[in-house]
C-alpha positions as CSV (number, residue, x, y, z in Angstrom):
1,M,-71.1,-20.8,5.9
2,F,-74.5,-22.3,4.9
3,Q,-76.2,-19.1,6.1
4,Y,-74.3,-16.9,3.7
5,V,-75.2,-19.2,0.8
6,L,-78.8,-19.0,1.9
7,Y,-78.7,-15.2,2.0
8,A,-77.1,-15.1,-1.5
9,L,-79.9,-17.4,-2.8
10,I,-82.5,-15.1,-1.3
11,V,-80.9,-12.0,-2.9
12,V,-80.8,-13.8,-6.3
13,I,-84.4,-14.8,-6.0
14,F,-85.4,-11.2,-5.1
15,I,-83.5,-9.9,-8.2
16,V,-85.1,-12.4,-10.5
17,A,-88.6,-11.8,-9.2
18,T,-88.1,-8.0,-9.5
19,T,-86.8,-8.4,-13.0
20,L,-89.8,-10.5,-14.0
21,C,-92.3,-8.2,-12.5
22,L,-90.7,-5.1,-14.0
23,S,-90.4,-6.7,-17.4
24,A,-94.1,-7.6,-17.2
25,A,-95.1,-4.1,-16.2
26,F,-92.9,-2.0,-18.5
27,G,-92.2,-4.3,-21.3
28,K,-93.3,-3.4,-24.8
29,K,-94.3,-7.0,-25.6
30,R,-97.3,-8.3,-23.7
31,T,-96.4,-11.9,-24.2
32,L,-96.8,-14.0,-21.1
33,H,-97.7,-10.9,-19.1
34,T,-99.8,-12.7,-16.5
35,F,-97.4,-15.6,-16.3
36,K,-94.5,-13.3,-15.4
37,I,-96.5,-11.6,-12.7
38,V,-97.6,-14.9,-11.2
39,V,-94.1,-16.4,-11.3
40,G,-92.6,-13.2,-9.8
41,C,-95.1,-13.2,-7.0
42,C,-94.4,-16.8,-6.2
43,L,-90.7,-16.1,-6.2
44,Y,-91.2,-13.2,-3.8
45,F,-93.3,-15.5,-1.5
46,F,-90.7,-18.2,-1.6
47,A,-87.9,-15.7,-0.8
48,V,-89.8,-14.2,2.1
49,I,-90.4,-17.7,3.5
50,L,-86.7,-18.4,3.2
51,L,-85.8,-15.1,4.9
52,V,-88.2,-15.8,7.8
53,A,-86.9,-19.3,8.2
54,S,-83.3,-18.2,8.2
55,F,-84.0,-15.8,11.0
56,L,-85.8,-18.4,13.0
57,T,-83.0,-20.9,12.9
C-alpha cells in the first residue's frame, strides 16, 4: 500500500516540477523566472531519488 502512495507522490512531484519549468519557459511574466527553474530542477532531482529508492527497496 505504501508503495502506491510513494508512486502517486512521485507523479505529483513530476507534474508540479514540469508545470513550474514550463511556466518559467513560456510564461509572459518573467517574475521569479530563475527561482521557478531552480525549484523545478530540485523537484525533478528529488523525484528521481525517490523513484530510484523505491526500486531498490
